[in-house]
XYZ file of C-alpha atoms in Angstrom:
196
model
C -6.247 -81.682 -11.206
C -8.356 -81.549 -8.057
C -5.424 -82.829 -6.047
C -3.266 -80.099 -7.488
C -5.813 -77.382 -6.484
C -6.037 -78.812 -2.997
C -2.288 -78.682 -2.732
C -2.183 -75.038 -3.885
C -5.129 -74.212 -1.647
C -3.449 -75.717 1.405
C -0.091 -74.175 0.528
C -1.422 -70.669 -0.146
C -4.683 -70.923 1.781
C -6.718 -69.516 -1.092
C -9.767 -71.554 -0.387
C -11.932 -72.321 -3.378
C -11.547 -70.693 -6.813
C -14.740 -68.628 -6.321
C -13.346 -67.523 -2.929
C -10.087 -66.602 -4.635
C -11.996 -64.525 -7.193
C -13.898 -62.792 -4.378
C -10.629 -62.083 -2.555
C -9.123 -60.676 -5.757
C -12.187 -58.517 -6.435
C -12.187 -57.263 -2.857
C -8.450 -56.503 -3.027
C -8.952 -54.791 -6.376
C -11.759 -52.615 -4.916
C -9.629 -51.685 -1.907
C -6.713 -50.857 -4.186
C -8.919 -48.698 -6.454
C -10.327 -46.901 -3.407
C -6.825 -46.221 -2.063
C -5.711 -45.094 -5.524
C -8.619 -42.619 -5.696
C -7.769 -41.293 -2.228
C -4.130 -40.986 -3.212
C -5.048 -39.140 -6.433
C -7.338 -36.807 -4.474
C -4.525 -36.051 -1.982
C -2.075 -35.468 -4.864
C -4.500 -32.993 -6.467
C -4.949 -31.168 -3.142
C -1.177 -30.969 -2.711
C -0.721 -29.739 -6.278
C -3.363 -27.048 -5.733
C -1.628 -25.974 -2.512
C 1.744 -25.734 -4.260
C 0.173 -23.685 -7.082
C -1.493 -21.404 -4.558
C 1.782 -20.864 -2.688
C 3.640 -20.154 -5.934
C 1.011 -17.581 -6.953
C 1.244 -15.988 -3.497
C 5.050 -15.819 -3.739
C 4.914 -14.204 -7.195
C 2.341 -11.667 -6.037
C 4.449 -10.827 -2.988
C 7.568 -10.231 -5.100
C 5.561 -8.085 -7.557
C 4.023 -6.236 -4.640
C 7.403 -5.518 -3.066
C 8.904 -4.263 -6.325
C 5.896 -2.031 -6.965
C 6.309 -0.481 -3.501
C 9.769 0.928 -4.258
C 9.832 4.674 -4.864
C 13.174 6.500 -5.172
C 14.690 9.273 -7.252
C 17.858 11.318 -7.652
C 18.182 14.237 -10.040
C 21.037 16.691 -10.588
C 22.038 19.890 -12.389
C 25.079 19.478 -14.672
C 25.800 23.094 -15.591
C 26.244 26.386 -13.808
C 23.147 28.540 -13.579
C 21.630 31.505 -11.832
C 18.401 31.055 -9.907
C 15.890 33.753 -9.052
C 14.227 34.316 -5.707
C 10.912 32.424 -5.565
C 11.910 30.072 -8.392
C 11.260 26.327 -8.315
C 14.662 24.740 -8.792
C 14.581 22.176 -11.593
C 17.032 19.269 -11.525
C 16.738 18.117 -15.166
C 19.230 15.239 -15.267
C 17.546 12.224 -13.715
C 19.855 9.519 -12.381
C 17.171 7.353 -10.779
C 13.385 7.592 -10.910
C 11.934 4.310 -9.638
C 8.177 4.682 -9.364
C 8.142 7.655 -11.758
C 7.394 10.299 -9.124
C 9.957 12.932 -10.139
C 9.389 15.225 -13.133
C 12.669 16.523 -14.597
C 10.845 19.254 -16.537
C 9.104 20.854 -13.560
C 11.403 19.840 -10.674
C 8.386 18.516 -8.759
C 8.103 15.113 -7.089
C 4.533 13.775 -6.939
C 3.985 10.933 -4.455
C 2.829 7.856 -6.383
C 1.618 6.229 -3.151
C 0.944 6.983 0.510
C 3.829 6.643 2.932
C 6.728 8.202 4.783
C 9.348 9.718 2.468
C 12.870 11.022 3.023
C 14.126 13.917 0.865
C 17.614 15.364 0.520
C 18.846 18.473 -1.301
C 22.355 19.803 -1.854
C 23.077 23.286 -3.284
C 26.511 24.692 -4.143
C 26.858 28.448 -4.612
C 29.670 30.123 -6.564
C 29.329 33.731 -5.475
C 31.035 34.757 -2.257
C 29.147 38.029 -1.878
C 25.529 36.930 -1.278
C 23.713 34.309 0.747
C 21.301 31.913 -0.975
C 18.483 30.107 0.749
C 16.487 27.099 -0.459
C 13.313 25.560 0.931
C 11.577 22.200 0.855
C 8.002 22.871 -0.268
C 5.091 20.479 0.312
C 1.927 21.374 -1.613
C 2.865 25.112 -1.717
C 3.789 25.233 1.980
C 7.374 25.698 3.232
C 8.506 22.818 5.452
C 12.168 23.637 6.105
C 14.926 25.779 4.655
C 18.684 25.915 4.436
C 21.181 28.742 4.055
C 24.048 28.713 1.562
C 26.323 31.205 3.303
C 27.827 33.607 0.770
C 29.970 36.061 2.710
C 33.179 34.115 2.662
C 36.632 34.218 1.116
C 35.892 30.771 -0.318
C 34.055 31.124 -3.652
C 32.253 27.749 -3.536
C 30.022 26.887 -0.614
C 27.751 23.920 -0.180
C 24.677 23.523 1.954
C 22.478 20.483 2.285
C 19.362 19.561 4.148
C 17.017 16.622 4.526
C 13.453 16.155 5.655
C 11.100 13.265 6.459
C 7.497 13.788 5.338
C 4.282 11.779 5.657
C 2.727 11.978 2.169
C -0.490 10.807 0.614
C -0.867 9.849 -3.026
C -0.649 13.000 -5.171
C 1.180 15.202 -2.639
C 3.852 17.334 -4.324
C 7.333 18.197 -3.034
C 9.887 20.504 -4.647
C 12.816 22.812 -3.910
C 12.182 26.553 -4.048
C 14.875 29.198 -3.995
C 13.784 31.671 -1.326
C 16.816 33.744 -2.280
C 18.426 32.872 -5.590
C 21.981 33.263 -6.798
C 24.741 31.723 -8.854
C 25.050 27.942 -8.694
C 28.281 26.053 -9.292
C 28.258 22.783 -11.207
C 30.854 20.449 -12.644
C 30.269 18.599 -15.900
C 29.518 15.381 -14.026
C 26.958 17.145 -11.862
C 26.050 16.406 -8.289
C 26.883 19.863 -6.932
C 23.147 20.568 -7.109
C 21.085 17.467 -6.304
C 17.596 16.508 -5.164
C 16.796 12.978 -3.946
C 13.985 11.181 -2.209
C 12.724 7.728 -1.355
C 9.837 5.936 0.302
C 10.706 4.273 3.615
């Protein structure tokens, strides 16, 4: 048996059995240490991936919550009065919930630069109509719907860019009212806006 161990020892250079046990224990300790380091690195990597995934989800939620846009129309003919807030009751889009179809007023849900557009179609060729963009009770711009024409239906549109803070209100006021044309599908009278 001793001869056999010497042969294995010389072939594999293990040295003595106690030396072999020491080598195995040392190798085992090194392996366990490397395994712990590897597990620690895996946990760090997993935490980083989780953190990045959370960041990505928050960014996509943040971007979708930043969108503010609306379009509202009038679907039937009507007559507006001078000084009246024009209400566009049929809401096509209202992302962010800023437009109120009962009052005709857009209330800024967040600070930012907004673009607004209004289109008015008159159906009386004997009087002019005029509409205004109002910001917090103050006229910002106006547009004329020219009425003295042989053509019974005239359209006027206007747009404005406004810097708003949360809670600012924007609406369309008829400075001079009149008869409004509308088709069943609507769109002849429209009010739109969006956050840049």
